[in-house]
Amino acid sequence: MPRHDAESPAYSPKALEIIAHANELIASGGYNGFSYADIAERVAVRKASIHHHFPAKADLVKATVALHRDATRRGLDALDEAVPDAMARLEAYAGFWAQCIEASNPPICICALLAAELPSLPAEVADEVKAHFEALHAWVASVMEEGNSRGSLRLGGTPVAEATAFVASIHGAMLGARAVGDAALFGTIAHQALERFRPR
Amino acid sequence: MPRHDAESPAYSPKALEIIAHANELIASGGYNGFSYADIAERVAVRKASIHHHFPAKADLVKATVALHRDATRRGLDALDEAVPDAMARLEAYAGFWAQCIEASNPPICICALLAAELPSLPAEVADEVKAHFEALHAWVASVMEEGNSRGSLRLGGTPVAEATAFVASIHGAMLGARAVGDAALFGTIAHQALERFRPR
DNA sequence: CATAATCTACCTACCAATAGGTAGGTAATC
DNA sequence: GATTACCTACCTATTGGTAGGTAGATTATG
């Protein structure tokens, strides 16, 4: 899901390597928690060379988020195809994140993290983060609407309202697990969030 | 709730002023999103003078979080006294945050924000954030347990599990509202999170 | 009460390190 | 030859912090 395709046509292999490291560093300390120097030493080129691939920091972080969004979209598309049942699809989505967080790979959704810092982000990055939330809300809502109409899950409100609430639970669960230092807490909360949609 | 008492005995008036500004700056850009220079110009002293009050940045942020925790504890205690009904109490808690977020005062819980950045925080700050989450989980759980046993709210799981899920919803709602640039979204999600506890 | 000592809260000056970035150059590849 | 991807050298600005000093307020002492 957040796994990106190493064959993305828009970036060189080195640029993709830089993005991968930016991803990890953002996931740990947010936008201002890492510098080009950090990336440079991980990628084994000089700091100034990073500018060749990404002229400014905002370019790098925007690209990182955009690639994360691409990967998310492809992952959600794949879920739509592979898992016909709406409830099982949401479970698979939550399960995917539970595995990631348990393995710290990645340890958090970078868009959720950047959302927290949104007011101080460059506008082009903030726009990507906002778009990610909107796309995720829309996907969850469409899954819920489908599931509700087919009886595989049961909504207590509108699909849109329930979807935004579910996404909030997922992201809040990431914060909670991180705060108390218990990765399994994410899975517990996510499972609980899903139970409310279980048909009786 | 996050309003602190201006008569706190441990800090000078100037130190409290510094903390208040640190609070705002953290709420906007997190731990690394502000500097002593930012505080200095807001408080109208030289940057070096801030070190007199807080020798290192970690000291300042730790104190800021600690004061926020004190204020939260007092606010929750006051709620316990003023609102006998458990369901109404949770509603008051959520409503308080809804007002804050609508007024951007404060625009987000700094502990939720710092939780996102936890891996890169100084340990003494991370400990305060963790303790905040644990205390909040405990308070919500106790309110839920009381409400459940009195019939004023209904739990689908254990008080501890439901409390952590509720806190996740609240914090996730903060992220969602911030991400999409719609402060009212917090209140919508929070209200929905509460509805699941409404007795039938 | 007057004076000295101490405390508090600021200042200037300075430091090393870092941050994001520019400019010009080289070598390898196509 | 043009492009790509690196390099060195350098820049300004900023960051968190140290060190020494001053002035006013407060406390202790005779």
Short mmCIF file of C-alpha atoms (C1' of nucleotides) in Angstrom, two decimals:
data_model
loop_
_atom_site.label_atom_id
_atom_site.label_comp_id
_atom_site.label_asym_id
_atom_site.label_seq_id
_atom_site.Cartn_x
_atom_site.Cartn_y
_atom_site.Cartn_z
CA MET A 1 0.00 0.00 0.00
CA PRO A 2 2.50 2.69 0.95
CA ARG A 3 5.01 0.50 -0.86
CA HIS A 4 5.97 2.40 -3.95
CA ASP A 5 6.80 0.92 -7.30
CA ALA A 6 10.53 1.06 -7.84
CA GLU A 7 9.83 1.54 -11.54
CA SER A 8 8.13 4.89 -11.22
CA PRO A 9 8.97 6.63 -14.48
CA ALA A 10 9.31 10.14 -13.11
CA TYR A 11 12.31 9.64 -10.84
CA SER A 12 15.81 8.28 -11.26
CA PRO A 13 16.87 5.35 -9.10
CA LYS A 14 18.90 7.71 -6.95
CA ALA A 15 16.00 10.09 -6.55
CA LEU A 16 13.85 7.18 -5.44
CA GLU A 17 16.52 6.18 -2.97
CA ILE A 18 16.55 9.71 -1.61
CA ILE A 19 12.77 9.68 -1.32
CA ALA A 20 12.85 6.38 0.54
CA HIS A 21 15.18 7.82 3.12
CA ALA A 22 13.20 11.02 3.34
CA ASN A 23 10.17 8.84 4.01
CA GLU A 24 11.83 7.21 7.01
CA LEU A 25 13.15 10.45 8.40
CA ILE A 26 9.80 12.22 8.06
CA ALA A 27 8.14 9.25 9.77
CA SER A 28 10.45 9.77 12.71
CA GLY A 29 10.62 13.52 13.16
CA GLY A 30 8.35 15.27 10.70
CA TYR A 31 9.18 18.01 8.21
CA ASN A 32 11.73 19.92 10.27
CA GLY A 33 13.14 16.85 11.98
CA PHE A 34 15.50 16.00 9.15
CA SER A 35 17.87 17.80 6.84
CA TYR A 36 19.52 17.31 3.47
CA ALA A 37 22.68 16.43 5.41
CA ASP A 38 20.88 13.47 7.00
CA ILE A 39 19.80 12.21 3.61
CA ALA A 40 23.24 12.82 2.13
CA GLU A 41 25.03 10.64 4.63
CA ARG A 42 22.51 7.83 4.20
CA VAL A 43 22.69 7.93 0.41
CA ALA A 44 26.48 8.45 0.38
CA VAL A 45 26.61 11.57 -1.77
CA ARG A 46 27.42 15.11 -0.81
CA LYS A 47 24.64 17.29 0.56
CA ALA A 48 24.85 19.67 -2.37
CA SER A 49 24.21 16.78 -4.73
CA ILE A 50 20.76 16.23 -3.31
CA HIS A 51 19.80 19.60 -4.74
CA HIS A 52 20.45 18.20 -8.19
CA HIS A 53 17.59 15.79 -7.69
CA PHE A 54 15.41 18.03 -5.54
CA PRO A 55 16.20 21.74 -5.78
CA ALA A 56 14.55 22.61 -2.47
CA LYS A 57 13.44 20.73 0.60
CA ALA A 58 9.78 21.37 -0.14
CA ASP A 59 10.28 19.67 -3.52
CA LEU A 60 11.67 16.60 -1.82
CA VAL A 61 8.95 16.33 0.77
CA LYS A 62 6.24 17.02 -1.78
CA ALA A 63 7.63 14.25 -3.96
CA THR A 64 7.83 11.91 -0.99
CA VAL A 65 4.19 12.51 -0.12
CA ALA A 66 3.09 12.29 -3.74
CA LEU A 67 4.79 8.94 -4.15
CA HIS A 68 3.22 7.74 -0.93
CA ARG A 69 -0.13 8.78 -2.31
CA ASP A 70 0.48 6.95 -5.59
CA ALA A 71 1.40 3.82 -3.69
CA THR A 72 -1.66 4.18 -1.48
CA ARG A 73 -3.95 4.57 -4.45
CA ARG A 74 -2.51 1.51 -6.14
CA GLY A 75 -2.77 -0.45 -2.94
CA LEU A 76 -6.39 0.53 -2.45
CA ASP A 77 -7.16 -0.32 -6.08
CA ALA A 78 -5.56 -3.70 -5.54
CA LEU A 79 -7.70 -4.22 -2.44
CA ASP A 80 -10.82 -3.34 -4.38
CA GLU A 81 -9.96 -6.07 -6.86
CA ALA A 82 -8.67 -8.71 -4.51
CA VAL A 83 -11.19 -8.45 -1.72
CA PRO A 84 -14.80 -8.37 -2.95
CA ASP A 85 -16.34 -8.11 0.49
CA ALA A 86 -16.42 -4.57 1.83
CA MET A 87 -16.01 -5.47 5.48
CA ALA A 88 -13.12 -7.77 4.71
CA ARG A 89 -11.57 -5.00 2.66
CA LEU A 90 -11.58 -2.55 5.53
CA GLU A 91 -10.19 -5.29 7.72
CA ALA A 92 -7.42 -5.89 5.21
CA TYR A 93 -6.64 -2.18 5.12
CA ALA A 94 -6.43 -1.98 8.90
CA GLY A 95 -4.51 -5.23 9.02
CA PHE A 96 -1.99 -3.92 6.56
CA TRP A 97 -1.30 -0.92 8.74
CA ALA A 98 -1.16 -3.09 11.85
CA GLN A 99 1.58 -5.16 10.25
CA CYS A 100 3.49 -2.08 9.15
CA ILE A 101 3.36 -0.52 12.59
CA GLU A 102 4.35 -3.71 14.35
CA ALA A 103 7.32 -3.99 12.01
CA SER A 104 8.02 -0.23 12.01
CA ASN A 105 7.94 -0.45 8.27
CA PRO A 106 6.67 2.18 8.03
CA PRO A 107 5.98 3.05 11.67
CA ILE A 108 3.31 5.64 10.88
CA CYS A 109 1.49 7.17 7.95
CA ILE A 110 3.58 10.17 6.96
CA CYS A 111 0.46 12.05 5.88
CA ALA A 112 -1.04 11.60 9.33
CA LEU A 113 2.18 12.88 10.85
CA LEU A 114 2.46 15.82 8.47
CA ALA A 115 -1.19 16.65 9.11
CA ALA A 116 -0.21 17.40 12.68
CA GLU A 117 2.36 19.93 11.46
CA LEU A 118 0.22 21.26 8.67
CA PRO A 119 0.19 24.97 9.58
CA SER A 120 3.94 25.22 9.23
CA LEU A 121 4.32 23.18 6.04
CA PRO A 122 5.10 24.71 2.66
CA ALA A 123 1.83 25.09 0.78
CA GLU A 124 2.67 22.58 -1.92
CA VAL A 125 3.29 19.92 0.71
CA ALA A 126 0.20 20.86 2.71
CA ASP A 127 -1.88 20.48 -0.47
CA GLU A 128 -0.59 16.94 -1.00
CA VAL A 129 -1.42 16.02 2.59
CA LYS A 130 -4.90 17.47 2.31
CA ALA A 131 -5.48 15.63 -0.95
CA HIS A 132 -4.38 12.38 0.67
CA PHE A 133 -6.93 12.76 3.43
CA GLU A 134 -9.67 13.57 0.99
CA ALA A 135 -8.85 10.59 -1.21
CA LEU A 136 -8.72 8.25 1.76
CA HIS A 137 -12.01 9.53 3.11
CA ALA A 138 -13.55 9.01 -0.33
CA TRP A 139 -12.23 5.47 -0.66
CA VAL A 140 -13.42 4.40 2.76
CA ALA A 141 -16.79 6.01 2.14
CA SER A 142 -17.23 4.17 -1.14
CA VAL A 143 -16.29 0.86 0.47
CA MET A 144 -18.73 1.51 3.29
CA GLU A 145 -21.50 2.52 0.96
CA GLU A 146 -21.01 -0.64 -1.07
CA GLY A 147 -20.84 -2.80 2.02
CA ASN A 148 -23.86 -1.22 3.57
CA SER A 149 -25.98 -1.69 0.48
CA ARG A 150 -24.89 -5.32 0.22
CA GLY A 151 -25.36 -6.00 3.89
CA SER A 152 -21.76 -6.94 4.57
CA LEU A 153 -21.41 -4.03 7.02
CA ARG A 154 -23.81 -1.81 8.80
CA LEU A 155 -23.57 1.97 9.08
CA GLY A 156 -25.00 4.05 11.87
CA GLY A 157 -24.62 7.25 9.83
CA THR A 158 -23.88 8.37 6.30
CA PRO A 159 -20.97 6.71 4.49
CA VAL A 160 -19.10 10.00 4.38
CA ALA A 161 -19.50 10.65 8.11
CA GLU A 162 -18.63 7.10 9.08
CA ALA A 163 -15.65 7.09 6.75
CA THR A 164 -14.11 10.23 8.23
CA ALA A 165 -14.71 8.85 11.71
CA PHE A 166 -13.05 5.57 10.78
CA VAL A 167 -10.03 7.30 9.27
CA ALA A 168 -9.77 9.43 12.42
CA SER A 169 -9.75 6.26 14.52
CA ILE A 170 -7.01 4.74 12.38
CA HIS A 171 -4.82 7.80 12.53
CA GLY A 172 -5.54 8.38 16.20
CA ALA A 173 -4.62 4.77 16.85
CA MET A 174 -1.27 5.43 15.23
CA LEU A 175 -0.71 8.35 17.60
CA GLY A 176 -1.82 6.36 20.62
CA ALA A 177 0.36 3.36 19.84
CA ARG A 178 3.33 5.64 19.25
CA ALA A 179 2.73 7.66 22.41
CA VAL A 180 2.53 4.72 24.80
CA GLY A 181 5.21 2.76 22.98
CA ASP A 182 2.97 -0.21 22.22
CA ALA A 183 2.67 -1.03 18.54
CA ALA A 184 0.01 -3.65 19.20
CA LEU A 185 -2.30 -0.96 20.51
CA PHE A 186 -2.90 0.18 16.94
CA GLY A 187 -4.29 -3.21 15.99
CA THR A 188 -6.48 -3.33 19.07
CA ILE A 189 -8.02 0.06 18.41
CA ALA A 190 -8.40 -0.59 14.68
CA HIS A 191 -10.13 -3.87 15.33
CA GLN A 192 -12.49 -2.14 17.68
CA ALA A 193 -13.20 0.60 15.19
CA LEU A 194 -14.21 -2.07 12.71
CA GLU A 195 -16.46 -3.92 15.13
CA ARG A 196 -18.92 -1.07 15.14
CA PHE A 197 -19.69 -1.89 11.50
CA ARG A 198 -20.12 -5.59 12.02
CA PRO A 199 -23.62 -6.60 10.97
CA ARG A 200 -25.62 -8.33 13.70
CA MET B 1 -8.75 22.46 30.44
CA PRO B 2 -5.49 23.20 28.68
CA ARG B 3 -5.81 26.67 30.24
CA HIS B 4 -3.08 26.91 32.80
CA ASP B 5 -3.24 28.76 36.05
CA ALA B 6 -1.29 31.99 35.79
CA GLU B 7 -0.42 31.62 39.48
CA SER B 8 1.60 28.46 39.11
CA PRO B 9 4.21 28.72 41.86
CA ALA B 10 7.06 27.06 40.02
CA TYR B 11 7.61 29.59 37.26
CA SER B 12 8.14 33.32 37.09
CA PRO B 13 5.65 35.40 35.14
CA LYS B 14 8.16 35.73 32.33
CA ALA B 15 8.78 32.00 32.25
CA LEU B 16 5.04 31.45 31.97
CA GLU B 17 4.89 33.94 29.15
CA ILE B 18 7.65 32.04 27.39
CA ILE B 19 5.82 28.76 27.90
CA ALA B 20 2.60 30.23 26.49
CA HIS B 21 4.38 31.21 23.32
CA ALA B 22 6.16 27.90 23.12
CA ASN B 23 2.74 26.30 23.38
CA GLU B 24 1.47 28.15 20.34
CA LEU B 25 4.57 27.51 18.31
CA ILE B 26 4.61 23.81 19.12
CA ALA B 27 0.94 23.60 18.17
CA SER B 28 1.81 24.99 14.78
CA GLY B 29 5.02 23.22 13.82
CA GLY B 30 6.00 20.72 16.49
CA TYR B 31 9.27 20.40 18.39
CA ASN B 32 11.65 21.39 15.61
CA GLY B 33 9.31 23.89 14.06
CA PHE B 34 10.27 26.70 16.39
CA SER B 35 13.43 28.14 17.89
CA TYR B 36 14.47 30.22 20.86
CA ALA B 37 14.77 33.12 18.43
CA ASP B 38 11.05 32.85 17.64
CA ILE B 39 10.20 32.97 21.32
CA ALA B 40 12.61 35.81 21.95
CA GLU B 41 11.05 38.13 19.43
CA ARG B 42 7.56 37.36 20.73
CA VAL B 43 8.53 37.96 24.36
CA ALA B 44 10.74 40.97 23.52
CA VAL B 45 13.96 39.80 25.18
CA ARG B 46 17.16 38.61 23.62
CA LYS B 47 17.46 35.00 22.59
CA ALA B 48 20.25 34.35 25.10
CA SER B 49 17.98 35.52 27.89
CA ILE B 50 15.58 32.65 27.32
CA HIS B 51 18.33 30.33 28.48
CA HIS B 52 18.17 32.00 31.87
CA HIS B 53 14.66 30.66 32.29
CA PHE B 54 15.11 27.41 30.39
CA PRO B 55 18.73 26.29 29.99
CA ALA B 56 18.00 24.06 27.01
CA LYS B 57 15.22 23.65 24.50
CA ALA B 58 14.25 20.28 25.92
CA ASP B 59 13.72 21.96 29.31
CA LEU B 60 11.37 24.47 27.74
CA VAL B 61 9.32 21.94 25.85
CA LYS B 62 9.19 19.58 28.80
CA ALA B 63 7.93 22.39 30.98
CA THR B 64 5.38 23.37 28.35
CA VAL B 65 4.01 19.83 28.20
CA ALA B 66 4.09 19.44 31.97
CA LEU B 67 2.08 22.61 32.42
CA HIS B 68 -0.37 21.47 29.77
CA ARG B 69 -0.73 18.21 31.69
CA ASP B 70 -1.30 20.05 34.95
CA ALA B 71 -4.00 22.16 33.33
CA THR B 72 -5.57 19.08 31.78
CA ARG B 73 -5.66 17.27 35.11
CA ARG B 74 -7.28 20.25 36.82
CA GLY B 75 -9.76 20.57 34.02
CA LEU B 76 -10.70 16.91 34.19
CA ASP B 77 -11.01 17.13 37.97
CA ALA B 78 -13.30 20.09 37.56
CA LEU B 79 -15.39 18.15 35.07
CA ASP B 80 -15.66 15.26 37.49
CA GLU B 81 -17.09 17.65 40.07
CA ALA B 82 -19.26 19.77 37.85
CA VAL B 83 -20.81 17.13 35.63
CA PRO B 84 -22.13 14.15 37.59
CA ASP B 85 -23.36 12.27 34.53
CA ALA B 86 -20.64 10.28 32.80
CA MET B 87 -22.02 10.62 29.31
CA ALA B 88 -22.49 14.34 29.73
CA ARG B 89 -18.97 14.55 31.04
CA LEU B 90 -17.46 12.98 27.95
CA GLU B 91 -19.64 15.27 25.87
CA ALA B 92 -18.34 18.24 27.80
CA TYR B 93 -14.77 17.09 27.25
CA ALA B 94 -15.30 16.72 23.51
CA GLY B 95 -17.24 19.96 23.38
CA PHE B 96 -14.43 21.77 25.08
CA TRP B 97 -11.98 20.64 22.44
CA ALA B 98 -14.45 21.44 19.67
CA GLN B 99 -14.61 25.02 20.91
CA CYS B 100 -10.86 25.26 21.17
CA ILE B 101 -10.30 23.95 17.68
CA GLU B 102 -12.96 26.16 16.15
CA ALA B 103 -11.33 29.15 17.84
CA SER B 104 -7.78 27.89 17.22
CA ASN B 105 -7.22 28.40 20.90
CA PRO B 106 -5.47 26.06 21.06
CA PRO B 107 -5.81 24.58 17.58
CA ILE B 108 -4.66 21.09 18.58
CA CYS B 109 -3.57 19.14 21.62
CA ILE B 110 0.21 19.58 21.77
CA CYS B 111 0.60 16.11 23.23
CA ALA B 112 -1.20 14.60 20.26
CA LEU B 113 1.04 16.57 17.95
CA LEU B 114 4.21 15.63 19.82
CA ALA B 115 3.10 12.00 19.88
CA ALA B 116 3.45 12.03 16.12
CA GLU B 117 7.06 13.14 16.43
CA LEU B 118 7.82 10.98 19.43
CA PRO B 119 10.82 9.02 18.07
CA SER B 120 12.82 12.17 17.58
CA LEU B 121 11.93 13.90 20.84
CA PRO B 122 14.33 14.24 23.76
CA ALA B 123 13.55 11.48 26.24
CA GLU B 124 12.36 13.79 28.98
CA VAL B 125 9.79 15.30 26.64
CA ALA B 126 8.74 11.92 25.27
CA ASP B 127 8.14 10.72 28.83
CA GLU B 128 5.78 13.63 29.50
CA VAL B 129 3.85 12.93 26.32
CA LYS B 130 3.55 9.25 27.16
CA ALA B 131 2.39 10.05 30.66
CA HIS B 132 -0.23 12.40 29.26
CA PHE B 133 -1.69 9.68 27.08
CA GLU B 134 -1.73 7.22 29.93
CA ALA B 135 -3.45 9.68 32.26
CA LEU B 136 -6.02 10.58 29.64
CA HIS B 137 -6.75 6.93 28.86
CA ALA B 138 -7.17 6.30 32.58
CA TRP B 139 -9.53 9.22 33.08
CA VAL B 140 -11.74 8.31 30.14
CA ALA B 141 -11.77 4.68 31.27
CA SER B 142 -12.86 5.64 34.77
CA VAL B 143 -15.62 7.88 33.44
CA MET B 144 -16.80 5.11 31.14
CA GLU B 145 -16.73 2.52 33.86
CA GLU B 146 -18.79 4.75 36.11
CA GLY B 147 -21.23 5.58 33.35
CA ASN B 148 -21.59 2.00 32.28
CA SER B 149 -22.33 0.80 35.80
CA ARG B 150 -24.88 3.58 36.27
CA GLY B 151 -26.47 3.04 32.89
CA SER B 152 -25.75 6.53 31.60
CA LEU B 153 -23.63 5.08 28.79
CA ARG B 154 -23.18 1.70 27.29
CA LEU B 155 -19.90 0.00 26.49
CA GLY B 156 -19.34 -2.62 23.84
CA GLY B 157 -15.99 -3.61 25.31
CA THR B 158 -13.93 -3.09 28.43
CA PRO B 159 -13.63 0.47 29.77
CA VAL B 160 -9.89 0.45 29.06
CA ALA B 161 -10.32 -0.68 25.47
CA GLU B 162 -13.18 1.71 24.79
CA ALA B 163 -11.30 4.58 26.40
CA THR B 164 -8.21 4.14 24.26
CA ALA B 165 -10.41 3.89 21.17
CA PHE B 166 -12.27 7.06 22.14
CA VAL B 167 -9.05 8.98 22.75
CA ALA B 168 -7.79 7.76 19.38
CA SER B 169 -10.95 9.08 17.73
CA ILE B 170 -10.54 12.44 19.43
CA HIS B 171 -6.90 12.79 18.42
CA GLY B 172 -7.53 11.44 14.95
CA ALA B 173 -10.33 13.94 14.58
CA MET B 174 -7.88 16.69 15.36
CA LEU B 175 -5.62 15.44 12.57
CA GLY B 176 -8.48 15.10 10.12
CA ALA B 177 -9.88 18.54 10.81
CA ARG B 178 -6.44 20.04 10.44
CA ALA B 179 -5.65 18.13 7.27
CA VAL B 180 -8.76 19.11 5.37
CA GLY B 181 -8.82 22.60 6.79
CA ASP B 182 -12.23 22.27 8.38
CA ALA B 183 -12.31 22.87 12.11
CA ALA B 184 -15.95 21.78 12.35
CA LEU B 185 -14.98 18.31 11.25
CA PHE B 186 -13.53 17.68 14.70
CA GLY B 187 -16.86 18.26 16.35
CA THR B 188 -18.65 16.06 13.83
CA ILE B 189 -16.30 13.15 14.37
CA ALA B 190 -16.25 13.59 18.14
CA HIS B 191 -20.01 13.65 18.29
CA GLN B 192 -20.11 10.47 16.30
CA ALA B 193 -17.55 8.82 18.51
CA LEU B 194 -19.79 9.58 21.48
CA GLU B 195 -22.93 8.26 19.84
CA ARG B 196 -21.66 4.74 20.02
CA PHE B 197 -21.90 4.95 23.81
CA ARG B 198 -25.43 6.31 23.85
CA PRO B 199 -27.67 3.92 25.73
CA ARG B 200 -30.67 2.68 23.74
"C1'" DC C 1 17.54 52.69 59.17
"C1'" DA C 2 21.52 52.23 56.18
"C1'" DT C 3 24.51 49.43 53.84
"C1'" DA C 4 26.31 45.29 51.92
"C1'" DA C 5 25.41 40.99 49.91
"C1'" DT C 6 22.71 38.25 47.14
"C1'" DC C 7 19.40 37.27 43.75
"C1'" DT C 8 16.93 37.93 39.48
"C1'" DA C 9 16.62 39.03 34.88
"C1'" DC C 10 18.19 41.01 31.54
"C1'" DC C 11 22.21 42.48 28.19
"C1'" DT C 12 26.35 42.00 24.66
"C1'" DA C 13 29.54 39.21 22.50
"C1'" DC C 14 30.66 35.20 20.91
"C1'" DC C 15 30.93 30.13 19.62
"C1'" DA C 16 30.50 25.82 16.84
"C1'" DA C 17 27.47 23.56 14.26
"C1'" DT C 18 24.02 23.25 11.14
"C1'" DA C 19 20.62 24.34 7.57
"C1'" DG C 20 19.21 25.20 2.84
"C1'" DG C 21 21.10 26.63 -0.87
"C1'" DT C 22 24.32 28.65 -5.22
"C1'" DA C 23 27.97 28.31 -8.56
"C1'" DG C 24 31.29 26.30 -11.25
"C1'" DG C 25 33.59 22.19 -12.54
"C1'" DT C 26 34.53 17.15 -13.94
"C1'" DA C 27 33.72 12.58 -15.54
"C1'" DA C 28 30.93 9.16 -17.40
"C1'" DT C 29 27.31 7.97 -20.41
"C1'" DC C 30 24.36 8.35 -24.29
"C1'" DG D 1 28.09 17.31 -28.08
"C1'" DA D 2 24.61 17.06 -24.66
"C1'" DT D 3 23.03 15.17 -20.57
"C1'" DT D 4 23.33 13.26 -16.07
"C1'" DA D 5 25.15 12.98 -11.66
"C1'" DC D 6 28.30 13.73 -8.98
"C1'" DC D 7 32.11 16.89 -6.80
"C1'" DT D 8 34.38 21.13 -4.27
"C1'" DA D 9 33.93 25.57 -2.58
"C1'" DC D 10 31.34 28.71 -0.87
"C1'" DC D 11 27.38 31.60 0.84
"C1'" DT D 12 23.95 33.57 4.19
"C1'" DA D 13 21.16 32.65 7.79
"C1'" DT D 14 19.96 30.31 11.68
"C1'" DT D 15 20.24 27.34 15.74
"C1'" DG D 16 21.18 26.18 20.51
"C1'" DG D 17 24.10 27.46 23.46
"C1'" DT D 18 28.34 29.71 26.65
"C1'" DA D 19 30.52 33.39 29.14
"C1'" DG D 20 30.91 37.58 31.35
"C1'" DG D 21 28.72 41.68 32.70
"C1'" DT D 22 25.16 45.21 34.53
"C1'" DA D 23 21.25 47.05 36.94
"C1'" DG D 24 17.50 46.80 39.83
"C1'" DA D 25 15.19 44.44 43.50
"C1'" DT D 26 15.32 41.88 47.61
"C1'" DT D 27 17.30 40.12 51.72
"C1'" DA D 28 20.55 40.01 55.42
"C1'" DT D 29 23.34 42.35 58.69
"C1'" DG D 30 25.13 45.84 61.90
#
